[in-house]
Coordinates of C-alpha atoms and ligand atoms in Angstrom, one line a residue:
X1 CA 77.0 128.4 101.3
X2 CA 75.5 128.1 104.7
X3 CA 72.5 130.0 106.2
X4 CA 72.7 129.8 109.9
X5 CA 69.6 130.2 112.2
X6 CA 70.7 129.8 116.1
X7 CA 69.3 128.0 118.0
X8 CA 65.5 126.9 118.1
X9 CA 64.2 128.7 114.9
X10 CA 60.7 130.1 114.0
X11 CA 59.5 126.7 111.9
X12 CA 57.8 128.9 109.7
X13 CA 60.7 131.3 109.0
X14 CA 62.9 128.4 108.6
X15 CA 60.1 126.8 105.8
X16 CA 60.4 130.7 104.4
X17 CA 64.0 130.5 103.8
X18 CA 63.8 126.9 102.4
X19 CA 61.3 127.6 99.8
X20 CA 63.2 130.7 98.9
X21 CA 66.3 128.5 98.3
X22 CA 64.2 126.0 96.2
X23 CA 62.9 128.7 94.1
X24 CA 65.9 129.8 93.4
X25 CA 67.3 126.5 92.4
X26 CA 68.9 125.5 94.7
X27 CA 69.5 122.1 96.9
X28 CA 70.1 122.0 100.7
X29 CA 70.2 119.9 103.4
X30 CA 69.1 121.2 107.0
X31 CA 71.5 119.9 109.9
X32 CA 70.4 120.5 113.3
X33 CA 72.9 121.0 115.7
X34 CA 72.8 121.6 119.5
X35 CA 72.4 125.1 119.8
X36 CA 71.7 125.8 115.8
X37 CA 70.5 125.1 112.7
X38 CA 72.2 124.9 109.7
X39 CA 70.8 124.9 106.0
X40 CA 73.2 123.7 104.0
X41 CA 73.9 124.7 100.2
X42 CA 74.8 121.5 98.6
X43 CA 74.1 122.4 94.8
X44 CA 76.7 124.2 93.0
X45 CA 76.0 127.9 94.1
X46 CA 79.2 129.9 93.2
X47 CA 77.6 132.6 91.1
X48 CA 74.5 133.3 93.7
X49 CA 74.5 136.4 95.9
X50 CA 74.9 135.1 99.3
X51 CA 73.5 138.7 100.4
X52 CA 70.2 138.0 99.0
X53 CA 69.4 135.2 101.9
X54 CA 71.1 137.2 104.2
X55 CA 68.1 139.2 104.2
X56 CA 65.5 136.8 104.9
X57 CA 63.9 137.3 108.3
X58 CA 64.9 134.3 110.5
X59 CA 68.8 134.1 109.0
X60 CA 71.3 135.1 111.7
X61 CA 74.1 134.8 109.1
X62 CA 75.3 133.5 105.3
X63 CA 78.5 132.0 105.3
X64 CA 80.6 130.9 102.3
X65 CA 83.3 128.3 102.6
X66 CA 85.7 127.9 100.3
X67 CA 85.6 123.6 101.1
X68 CA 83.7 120.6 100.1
X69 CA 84.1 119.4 103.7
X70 CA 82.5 122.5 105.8
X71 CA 81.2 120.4 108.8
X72 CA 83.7 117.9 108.6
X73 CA 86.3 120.8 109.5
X74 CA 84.2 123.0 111.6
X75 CA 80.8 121.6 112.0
X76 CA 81.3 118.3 113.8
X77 CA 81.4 117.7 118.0
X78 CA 85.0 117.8 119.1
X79 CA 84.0 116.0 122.1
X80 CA 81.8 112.4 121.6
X81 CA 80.9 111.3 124.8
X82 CA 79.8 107.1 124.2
X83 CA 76.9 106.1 126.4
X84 CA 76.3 102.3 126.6
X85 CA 75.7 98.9 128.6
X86 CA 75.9 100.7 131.8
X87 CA 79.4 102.4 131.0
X88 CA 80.5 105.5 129.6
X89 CA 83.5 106.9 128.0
X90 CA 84.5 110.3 125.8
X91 CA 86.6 110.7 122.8
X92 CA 88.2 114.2 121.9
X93 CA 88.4 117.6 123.9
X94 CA 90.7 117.9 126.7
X95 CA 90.0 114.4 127.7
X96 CA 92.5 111.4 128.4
X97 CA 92.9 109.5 125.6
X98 CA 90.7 106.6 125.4
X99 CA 91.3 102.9 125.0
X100 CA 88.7 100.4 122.9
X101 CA 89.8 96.7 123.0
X102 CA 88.4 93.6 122.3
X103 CA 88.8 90.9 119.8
X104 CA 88.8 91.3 115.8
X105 CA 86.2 88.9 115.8
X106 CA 83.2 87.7 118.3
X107 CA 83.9 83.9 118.1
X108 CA 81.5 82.7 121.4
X109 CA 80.3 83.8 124.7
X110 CA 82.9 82.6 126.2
X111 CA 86.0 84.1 124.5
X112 CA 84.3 87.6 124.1
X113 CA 83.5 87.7 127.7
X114 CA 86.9 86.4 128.9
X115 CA 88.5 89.1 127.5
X116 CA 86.3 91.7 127.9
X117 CA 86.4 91.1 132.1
X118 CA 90.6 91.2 131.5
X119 CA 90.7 94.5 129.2
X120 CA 88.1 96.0 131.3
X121 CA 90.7 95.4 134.3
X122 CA 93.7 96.4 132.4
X123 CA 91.8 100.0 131.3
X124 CA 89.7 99.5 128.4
X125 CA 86.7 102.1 128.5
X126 CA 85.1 100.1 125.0
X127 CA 84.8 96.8 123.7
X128 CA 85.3 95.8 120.3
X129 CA 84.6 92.7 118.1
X130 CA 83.3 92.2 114.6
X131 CA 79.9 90.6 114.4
X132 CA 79.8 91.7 110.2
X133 CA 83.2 90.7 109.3
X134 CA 84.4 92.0 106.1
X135 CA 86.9 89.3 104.9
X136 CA 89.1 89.4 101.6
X137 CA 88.7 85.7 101.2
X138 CA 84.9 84.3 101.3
X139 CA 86.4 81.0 102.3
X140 CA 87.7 82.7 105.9
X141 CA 85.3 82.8 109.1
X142 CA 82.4 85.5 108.1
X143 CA 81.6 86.7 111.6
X144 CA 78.7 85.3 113.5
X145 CA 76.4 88.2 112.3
X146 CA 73.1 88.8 114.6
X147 CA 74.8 86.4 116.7
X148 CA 77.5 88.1 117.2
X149 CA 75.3 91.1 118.2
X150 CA 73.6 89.8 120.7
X151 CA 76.5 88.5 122.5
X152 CA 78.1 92.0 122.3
X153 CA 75.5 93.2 124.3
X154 CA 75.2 90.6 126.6
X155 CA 79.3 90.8 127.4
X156 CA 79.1 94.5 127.0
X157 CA 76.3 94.7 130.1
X158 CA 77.6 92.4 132.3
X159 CA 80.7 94.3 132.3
X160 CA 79.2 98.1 131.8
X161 CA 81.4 98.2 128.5
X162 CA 80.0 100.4 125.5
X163 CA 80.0 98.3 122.4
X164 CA 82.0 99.3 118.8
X165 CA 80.9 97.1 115.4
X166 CA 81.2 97.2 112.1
X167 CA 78.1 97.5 109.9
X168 CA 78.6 96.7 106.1
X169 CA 75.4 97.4 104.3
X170 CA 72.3 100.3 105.3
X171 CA 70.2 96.9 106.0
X172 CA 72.7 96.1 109.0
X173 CA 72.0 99.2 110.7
X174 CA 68.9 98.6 112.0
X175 CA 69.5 95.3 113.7
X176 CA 72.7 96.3 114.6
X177 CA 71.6 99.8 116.2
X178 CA 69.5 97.5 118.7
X179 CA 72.8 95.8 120.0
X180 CA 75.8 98.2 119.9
X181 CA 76.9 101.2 120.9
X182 CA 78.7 102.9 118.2
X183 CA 78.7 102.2 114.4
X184 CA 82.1 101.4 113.0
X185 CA 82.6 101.7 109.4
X186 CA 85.9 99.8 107.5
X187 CA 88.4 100.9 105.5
X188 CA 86.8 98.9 102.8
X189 CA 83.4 100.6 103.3
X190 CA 84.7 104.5 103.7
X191 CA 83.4 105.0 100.0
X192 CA 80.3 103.4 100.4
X193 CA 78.2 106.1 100.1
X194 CA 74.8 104.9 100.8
X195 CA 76.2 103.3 104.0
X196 CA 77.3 106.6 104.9
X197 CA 74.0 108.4 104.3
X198 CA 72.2 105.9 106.3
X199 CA 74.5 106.4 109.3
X200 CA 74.0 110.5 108.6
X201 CA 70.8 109.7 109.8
X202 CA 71.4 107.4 113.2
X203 CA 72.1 109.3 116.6
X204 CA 74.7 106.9 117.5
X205 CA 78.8 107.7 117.5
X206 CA 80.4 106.1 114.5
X207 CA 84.0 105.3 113.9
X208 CA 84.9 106.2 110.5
X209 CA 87.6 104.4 109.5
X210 CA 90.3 105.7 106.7
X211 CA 90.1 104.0 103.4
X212 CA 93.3 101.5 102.3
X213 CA 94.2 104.3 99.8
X214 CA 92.4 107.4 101.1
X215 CA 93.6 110.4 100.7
X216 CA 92.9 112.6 103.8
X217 CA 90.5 114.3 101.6
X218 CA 88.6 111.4 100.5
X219 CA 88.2 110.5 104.5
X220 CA 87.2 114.1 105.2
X221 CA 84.6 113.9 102.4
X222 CA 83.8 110.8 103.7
X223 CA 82.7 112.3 106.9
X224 CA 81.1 114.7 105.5
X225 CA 78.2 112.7 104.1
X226 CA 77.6 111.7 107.8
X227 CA 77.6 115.1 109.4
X228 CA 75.5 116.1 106.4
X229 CA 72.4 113.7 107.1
X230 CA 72.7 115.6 110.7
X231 CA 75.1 113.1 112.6
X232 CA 77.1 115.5 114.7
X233 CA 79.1 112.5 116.1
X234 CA 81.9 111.3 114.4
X235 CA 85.5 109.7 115.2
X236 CA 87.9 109.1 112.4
X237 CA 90.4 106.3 112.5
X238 CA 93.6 106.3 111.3
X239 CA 94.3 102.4 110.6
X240 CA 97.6 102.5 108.1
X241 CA 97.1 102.9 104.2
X242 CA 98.9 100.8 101.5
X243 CA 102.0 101.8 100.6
X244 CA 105.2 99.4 98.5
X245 CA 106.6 98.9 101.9
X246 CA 105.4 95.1 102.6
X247 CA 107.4 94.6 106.4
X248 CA 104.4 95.7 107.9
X249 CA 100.6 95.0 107.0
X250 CA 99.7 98.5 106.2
X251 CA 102.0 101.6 106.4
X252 CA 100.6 103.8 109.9
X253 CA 100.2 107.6 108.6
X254 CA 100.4 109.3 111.9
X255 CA 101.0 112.5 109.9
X256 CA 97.4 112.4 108.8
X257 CA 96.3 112.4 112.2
X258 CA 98.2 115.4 113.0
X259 CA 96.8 116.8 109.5
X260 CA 93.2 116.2 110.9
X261 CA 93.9 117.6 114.6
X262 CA 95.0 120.8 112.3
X263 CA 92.4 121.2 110.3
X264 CA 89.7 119.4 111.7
X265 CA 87.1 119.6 114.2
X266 CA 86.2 116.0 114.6
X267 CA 88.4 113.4 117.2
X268 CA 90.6 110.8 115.3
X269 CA 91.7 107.6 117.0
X270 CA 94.2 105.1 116.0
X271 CA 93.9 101.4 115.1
X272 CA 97.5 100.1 115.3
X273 CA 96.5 96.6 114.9
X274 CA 95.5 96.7 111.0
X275 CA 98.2 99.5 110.5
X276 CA 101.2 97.0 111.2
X277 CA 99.8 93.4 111.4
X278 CA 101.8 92.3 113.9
X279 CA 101.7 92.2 117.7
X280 CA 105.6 93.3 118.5
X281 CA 105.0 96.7 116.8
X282 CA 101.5 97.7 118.6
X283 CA 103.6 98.8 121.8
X284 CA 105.9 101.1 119.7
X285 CA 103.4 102.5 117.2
X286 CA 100.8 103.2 120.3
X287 CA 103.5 105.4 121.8
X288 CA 103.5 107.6 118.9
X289 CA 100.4 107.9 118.1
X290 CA 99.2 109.3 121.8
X291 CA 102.5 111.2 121.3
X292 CA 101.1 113.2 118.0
X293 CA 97.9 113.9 119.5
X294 CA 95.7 111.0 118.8
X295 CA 92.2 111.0 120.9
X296 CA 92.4 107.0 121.6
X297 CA 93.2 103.4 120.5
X298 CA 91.3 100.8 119.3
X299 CA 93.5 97.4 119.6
X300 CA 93.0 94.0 118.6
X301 CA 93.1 91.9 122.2
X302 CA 92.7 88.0 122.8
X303 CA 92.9 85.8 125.7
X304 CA 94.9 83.5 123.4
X305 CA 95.7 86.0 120.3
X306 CA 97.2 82.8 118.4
X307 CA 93.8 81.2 118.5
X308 CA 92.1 84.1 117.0
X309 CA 89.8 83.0 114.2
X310 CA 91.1 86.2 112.0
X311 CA 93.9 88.3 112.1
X312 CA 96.2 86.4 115.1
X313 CA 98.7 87.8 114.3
X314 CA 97.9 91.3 115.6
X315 CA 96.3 90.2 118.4
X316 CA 97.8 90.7 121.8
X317 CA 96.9 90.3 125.4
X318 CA 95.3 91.5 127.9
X319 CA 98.3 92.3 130.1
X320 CA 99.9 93.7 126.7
X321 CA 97.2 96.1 126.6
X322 CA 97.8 97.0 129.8
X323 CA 100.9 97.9 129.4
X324 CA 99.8 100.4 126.8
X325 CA 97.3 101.8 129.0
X326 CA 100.3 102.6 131.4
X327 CA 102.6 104.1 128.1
X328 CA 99.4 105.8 127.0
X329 CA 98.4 107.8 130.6
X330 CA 102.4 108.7 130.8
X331 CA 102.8 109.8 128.1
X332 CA 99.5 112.3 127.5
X333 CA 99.9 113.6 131.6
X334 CA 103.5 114.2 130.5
X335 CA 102.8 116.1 127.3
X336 CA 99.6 118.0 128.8
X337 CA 101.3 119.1 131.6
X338 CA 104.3 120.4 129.6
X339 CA 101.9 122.0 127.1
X340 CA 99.8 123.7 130.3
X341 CA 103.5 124.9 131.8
X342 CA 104.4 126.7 128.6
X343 CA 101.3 128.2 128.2
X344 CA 101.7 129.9 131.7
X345 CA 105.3 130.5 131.3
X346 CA 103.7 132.8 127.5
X347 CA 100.9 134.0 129.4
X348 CA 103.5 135.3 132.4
X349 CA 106.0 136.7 130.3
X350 CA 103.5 138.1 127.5
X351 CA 105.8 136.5 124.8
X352 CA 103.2 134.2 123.5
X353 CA 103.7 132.8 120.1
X354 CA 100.8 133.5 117.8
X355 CA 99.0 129.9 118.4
X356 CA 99.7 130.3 122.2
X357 CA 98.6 133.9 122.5
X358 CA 95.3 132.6 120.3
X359 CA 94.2 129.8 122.5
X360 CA 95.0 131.2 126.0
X361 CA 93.4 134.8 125.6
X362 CA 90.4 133.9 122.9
X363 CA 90.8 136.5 120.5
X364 CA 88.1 137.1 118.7
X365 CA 85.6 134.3 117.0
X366 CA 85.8 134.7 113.7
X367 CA 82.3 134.4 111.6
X368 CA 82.9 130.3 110.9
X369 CA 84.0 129.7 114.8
X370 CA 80.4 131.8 115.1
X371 CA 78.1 130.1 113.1
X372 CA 79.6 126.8 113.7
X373 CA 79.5 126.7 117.3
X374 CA 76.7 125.6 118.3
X375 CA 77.7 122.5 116.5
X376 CA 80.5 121.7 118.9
X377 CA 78.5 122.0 121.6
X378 CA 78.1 118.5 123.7
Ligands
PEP401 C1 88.3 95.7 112.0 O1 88.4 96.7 112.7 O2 87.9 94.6 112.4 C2 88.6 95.8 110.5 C3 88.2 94.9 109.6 O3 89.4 96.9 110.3 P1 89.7 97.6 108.9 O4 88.4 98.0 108.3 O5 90.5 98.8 109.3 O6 90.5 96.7 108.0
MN402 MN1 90.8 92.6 112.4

């Protein structure tokens, strides 16, 4: 259950409407979003009378949703414009696909900022490189930790780049908030919960990435506990799952990022690098995942990918990833302006489809579009 209150509610109303739903028994969480404020039911509440709330001055509305992921599907900002170092970029909406490159791992000044100036040239709007490396063996190369950090901002200013890590544990945020851009969160950490909370409360994007053997669900849920704390901005990553197939690293789901562009509100990006492991298969596997709808790429890129301290051989180059850049402008210009020529040729005839008719002549909200809309707002 979710009380709604618009935007910029009476504080004392709002504290009115709290204590009723303490009294009653009942646990919430308030979630500010841009143009409203959400209290949001998180104790079990299927036998309370909705209507009973309804009534309290200050509530615009009570909705019920039948879903443990509410703002995960309706709540979070469809658009996430990244704001760093200088540069800018946006992920979701009606925006071009964006590109993040960079290296798996920040390994010196030197080979950070070498290929940061070359993906930069060949179209990267955001660098990458782990600082916090999460490694399966404890004898491989650890990451160079604060380190790391600090020379992802130094590379990231000098070339107006907004910075993407990953952060491991709640005690790396902090440091880490002081140096990067946007949180990224690995597969290995999406069920680490209090990782999660923590980052529910930070104002900065975060890059949620899909668990080795999440369900859709689980990375839904996942995002949930983020949005819940009151973080509004959050990109799922698509990065391959484990599957008995063994020619490729991981096995890329791309049907889960159609799933998500169907159901969800949030943007979802895709990491082809740890989805197949190997630097032939990038090109292909890029294609289709710009081709289902995917909001971006986050690639693995080197200056000299065999060198890479961890995962080599994913990494390609710099002139590989701009190739990819080329594939990916094609191929979303091609498929948006095909998409915007049917639309006219429904709207001219008046022999829209249902989905067509619905998004060209904006038939009415219905009560979730209403009370969840200020949430999408920028
Ligand atoms: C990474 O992006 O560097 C990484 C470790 O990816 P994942 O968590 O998807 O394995
Ligand atoms: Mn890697």
């Amino acid at each position: 259950m979710i009380l709604s209150f618009g935007h910029s509610p009476n504080p004392e109303l709002l504290e009115s409407a709290k204590a009723a739903l303490a009294e009653g028994g009942l646990e919430f969480q308030a979630v500010v979003c841009a143009r409203s404020t959400l209290l949001v039911v998180t104790s079990d509440c299927d036998q309370v009378s909705g209507h009973k709330f309804s009534t309290l001055p200050g509530v615009l509305k009570v909705v019920r949703l039948g879903s443990r992921t509410p703002l995960a599907l309706e709540g979070g900002r469809a658009k996430i414009e990244v704001v760093g170092n200088g540069g800018k970029f946006v992920v979701g909406g009606e925006q071009e696909p964006v590109i993040i490159a960079g290296p798996c791992a920040v390994e010196s000044f030197e080979q950070l900022s070498a290929v940061a100036v070359r993906a930069k040239a060949a179209g990267a709007q955001g660098l990458r490189g782990g600082a916090y490396k999460p490694r399966s063996s404890p004898y491989d190369f650890q990451g160079l930790g604060l380190e790391g950090l600090k020379l992802l901002k130094e590379v990231g200013m000098a070339n107006k780049l907004p910075v993407v890590s990953e952060v491991m544990s709640p005690e790396q945020i902090e440091p880490a908030a002081a140096y990067i851009d946007v949180f990224q969160v690995g597969a290995r950490n999406m069920y680490n919960y209090e990782l999660l909370k923590e980052l529910g409360r930070q104002r900065k994007p975060v890059v949620l990435k899909r668990g080795i053997s999440a369900t859709i669900e689980e990375l839904l849920q996942a995002a949930e506990y983020i949005l819940l704390g009151g973080n509004m901005q959050v990109i799922l990553c698509e990065r391959g799952i484990r599957t008995f197939e063994t020619s490729t690293r991981n096995t890329l789901d791309l049907a889960a990022v159609a799933v998500i562009k169907g159901t969800s509100n949030l943007p979802v990006i895709v990491d082809p690098s740890h989805a197949t492991g190997k630097r032939d298969l990038i090109r292909p596997l890029s294609r289709a995942a710009i081709a289902c709808g995917a909001d971006g790429l986050i690639i693995e890129t080197h200056v000299e990918p065999d060198k890479s301290y961890s995962d080599a051989g994913q990494a390609i180059t710099p002139e590989q990833l701009g190739e990819i850049v080329q594939d990916m402008r094609l191929i979303a210009r091609t498929l948006k302006a095909h998409d915007e020529g049917q639309t006219k040729i429904a709207a001219a005839t008046g022999a829209a489809t249902g989905a067509v008719s619905g998004a060209v002549s904006g038939s009415a909200p219905s009560e979730r579009e209403q009370i969840f809309s200020g949430c999408r707002q920028s």
